[in-house]
Structures are given as C-alpha cells and as structure tokens.
Amino acid sequence: MTHEVVPPARGTAGAEQLRRLHGVYAAGTVLWTLSLFVALLGHDADVRQVLVLLALLAAFSLMWLWSTWCLWSDGAADGPWREN
C-alpha cells in the first residue's frame, strides 16, 4: 500500500477531519440526488444540467464511499459487528 491511500490513525487530527468530511460528503450526496430528482420530475432540465448533476452526484458518492471505507478500515466505525 502506498502512503497516499493509508487511512489516518485512529484518534488523530486527520481521522477527525475525515469523519467531518464524511458528513459533508453524505450531505452532498443527498443534496445532489434531490436536485437531480427535482430537475427530472419537473421536466425543465436540459441535458447539460442533468449531466452536471450526475457528475456531482457521482463525485460526492465516490468521496462518501471512500471516506466510509477509510473510516471502517481504520476501526473508527467500531460496533458490535466489528471484530478486534
């Protein structure tokens, strides 16, 4: 594993920042999903608007999934299902 993809150590400032960004990415995913649905259901969206909304939705979804994976692999998402 290269240094760039190693999750930050648990309890560090980097892990706390990633946890905050995880919430931002989740909120962005919800926001862009709702925006896309409103644009498509309102029948007033042109192709360019839909493509931009899809690109933003994909970007925020990927960042949200990546931060989830980093937090989970770090052990920050401890729960009863997590083995030690």
Short mmCIF file of C-alpha atoms in Angstrom, two decimals:
data_model
loop_
_atom_site.label_atom_id
_atom_site.label_comp_id
_atom_site.label_asym_id
_atom_site.label_seq_id
_atom_site.Cartn_x
_atom_site.Cartn_y
_atom_site.Cartn_z
CA MET A 1 0.00 0.00 0.00
CA THR A 2 1.32 3.41 -0.85
CA HIS A 3 1.38 6.24 1.65
CA GLU A 4 -1.37 8.16 -0.15
CA VAL A 5 -4.08 5.55 0.43
CA VAL A 6 -3.28 4.59 4.01
CA PRO A 7 -6.13 5.68 6.31
CA PRO A 8 -5.18 8.08 9.11
CA ALA A 9 -4.52 6.58 12.52
CA ARG A 10 -7.47 6.44 14.86
CA GLY A 11 -7.80 9.39 17.20
CA THR A 12 -5.55 11.67 15.17
CA ALA A 13 -6.50 15.06 13.77
CA GLY A 14 -6.58 13.53 10.29
CA ALA A 15 -9.12 10.92 11.38
CA GLU A 16 -11.30 13.60 12.97
CA GLN A 17 -11.13 15.71 9.82
CA LEU A 18 -12.05 12.69 7.68
CA ARG A 19 -15.00 11.99 9.98
CA ARG A 20 -16.24 15.58 9.48
CA LEU A 21 -15.72 15.37 5.73
CA HIS A 22 -17.64 12.10 5.71
CA GLY A 23 -20.71 14.03 6.89
CA VAL A 24 -20.16 16.70 4.23
CA TYR A 25 -19.89 14.05 1.52
CA ALA A 26 -23.07 12.33 2.76
CA ALA A 27 -24.96 15.63 2.79
CA GLY A 28 -23.67 16.47 -0.69
CA THR A 29 -24.78 13.08 -1.99
CA VAL A 30 -28.29 13.64 -0.61
CA LEU A 31 -28.40 17.20 -1.94
CA TRP A 32 -27.33 16.28 -5.47
CA THR A 33 -29.70 13.30 -5.53
CA LEU A 34 -32.63 15.51 -4.55
CA SER A 35 -31.60 18.16 -7.06
CA LEU A 36 -31.45 15.57 -9.82
CA PHE A 37 -34.90 14.19 -8.94
CA VAL A 38 -36.43 17.66 -8.82
CA ALA A 39 -34.90 18.55 -12.18
CA LEU A 40 -36.07 15.33 -13.81
CA LEU A 41 -39.55 15.31 -12.28
CA GLY A 42 -40.10 18.97 -13.10
CA HIS A 43 -39.37 18.28 -16.78
CA ASP A 44 -37.50 21.57 -17.02
CA ALA A 45 -33.94 20.21 -17.05
CA ASP A 46 -31.84 20.29 -20.16
CA VAL A 47 -29.20 17.69 -20.96
CA ARG A 48 -26.29 19.80 -19.73
CA GLN A 49 -27.92 20.36 -16.33
CA VAL A 50 -28.63 16.65 -15.91
CA LEU A 51 -25.04 15.75 -16.85
CA VAL A 52 -23.63 18.26 -14.37
CA LEU A 53 -25.92 16.95 -11.62
CA LEU A 54 -24.94 13.36 -12.44
CA ALA A 55 -21.24 14.27 -12.35
CA LEU A 56 -21.61 15.99 -8.97
CA LEU A 57 -23.64 13.08 -7.62
CA ALA A 58 -21.01 10.60 -8.79
CA ALA A 59 -18.15 12.66 -7.33
CA PHE A 60 -19.78 13.10 -3.92
CA SER A 61 -20.90 9.45 -3.84
CA LEU A 62 -17.38 8.23 -4.57
CA MET A 63 -15.85 10.51 -1.93
CA TRP A 64 -18.50 9.39 0.58
CA LEU A 65 -17.81 5.71 -0.14
CA TRP A 66 -14.06 6.27 0.02
CA SER A 67 -14.29 8.04 3.38
CA THR A 68 -16.59 5.27 4.67
CA TRP A 69 -14.04 2.67 3.62
CA CYS A 70 -11.16 4.58 5.23
CA LEU A 71 -13.03 5.04 8.50
CA TRP A 72 -14.17 1.42 8.55
CA SER A 73 -10.74 0.00 7.75
CA ASP A 74 -9.24 2.26 10.42
CA GLY A 75 -11.63 0.91 13.03
CA ALA A 76 -13.28 4.25 13.68
CA ALA A 77 -16.64 2.65 12.93
CA ASP A 78 -16.46 0.23 15.85
CA GLY A 79 -19.65 -1.55 16.64
CA PRO A 80 -20.90 -4.90 17.89
CA TRP A 81 -20.31 -6.45 14.44
CA ARG A 82 -16.65 -5.41 14.31
CA GLU A 83 -14.05 -7.97 15.36
CA ASN A 84 -11.00 -6.76 17.26
#
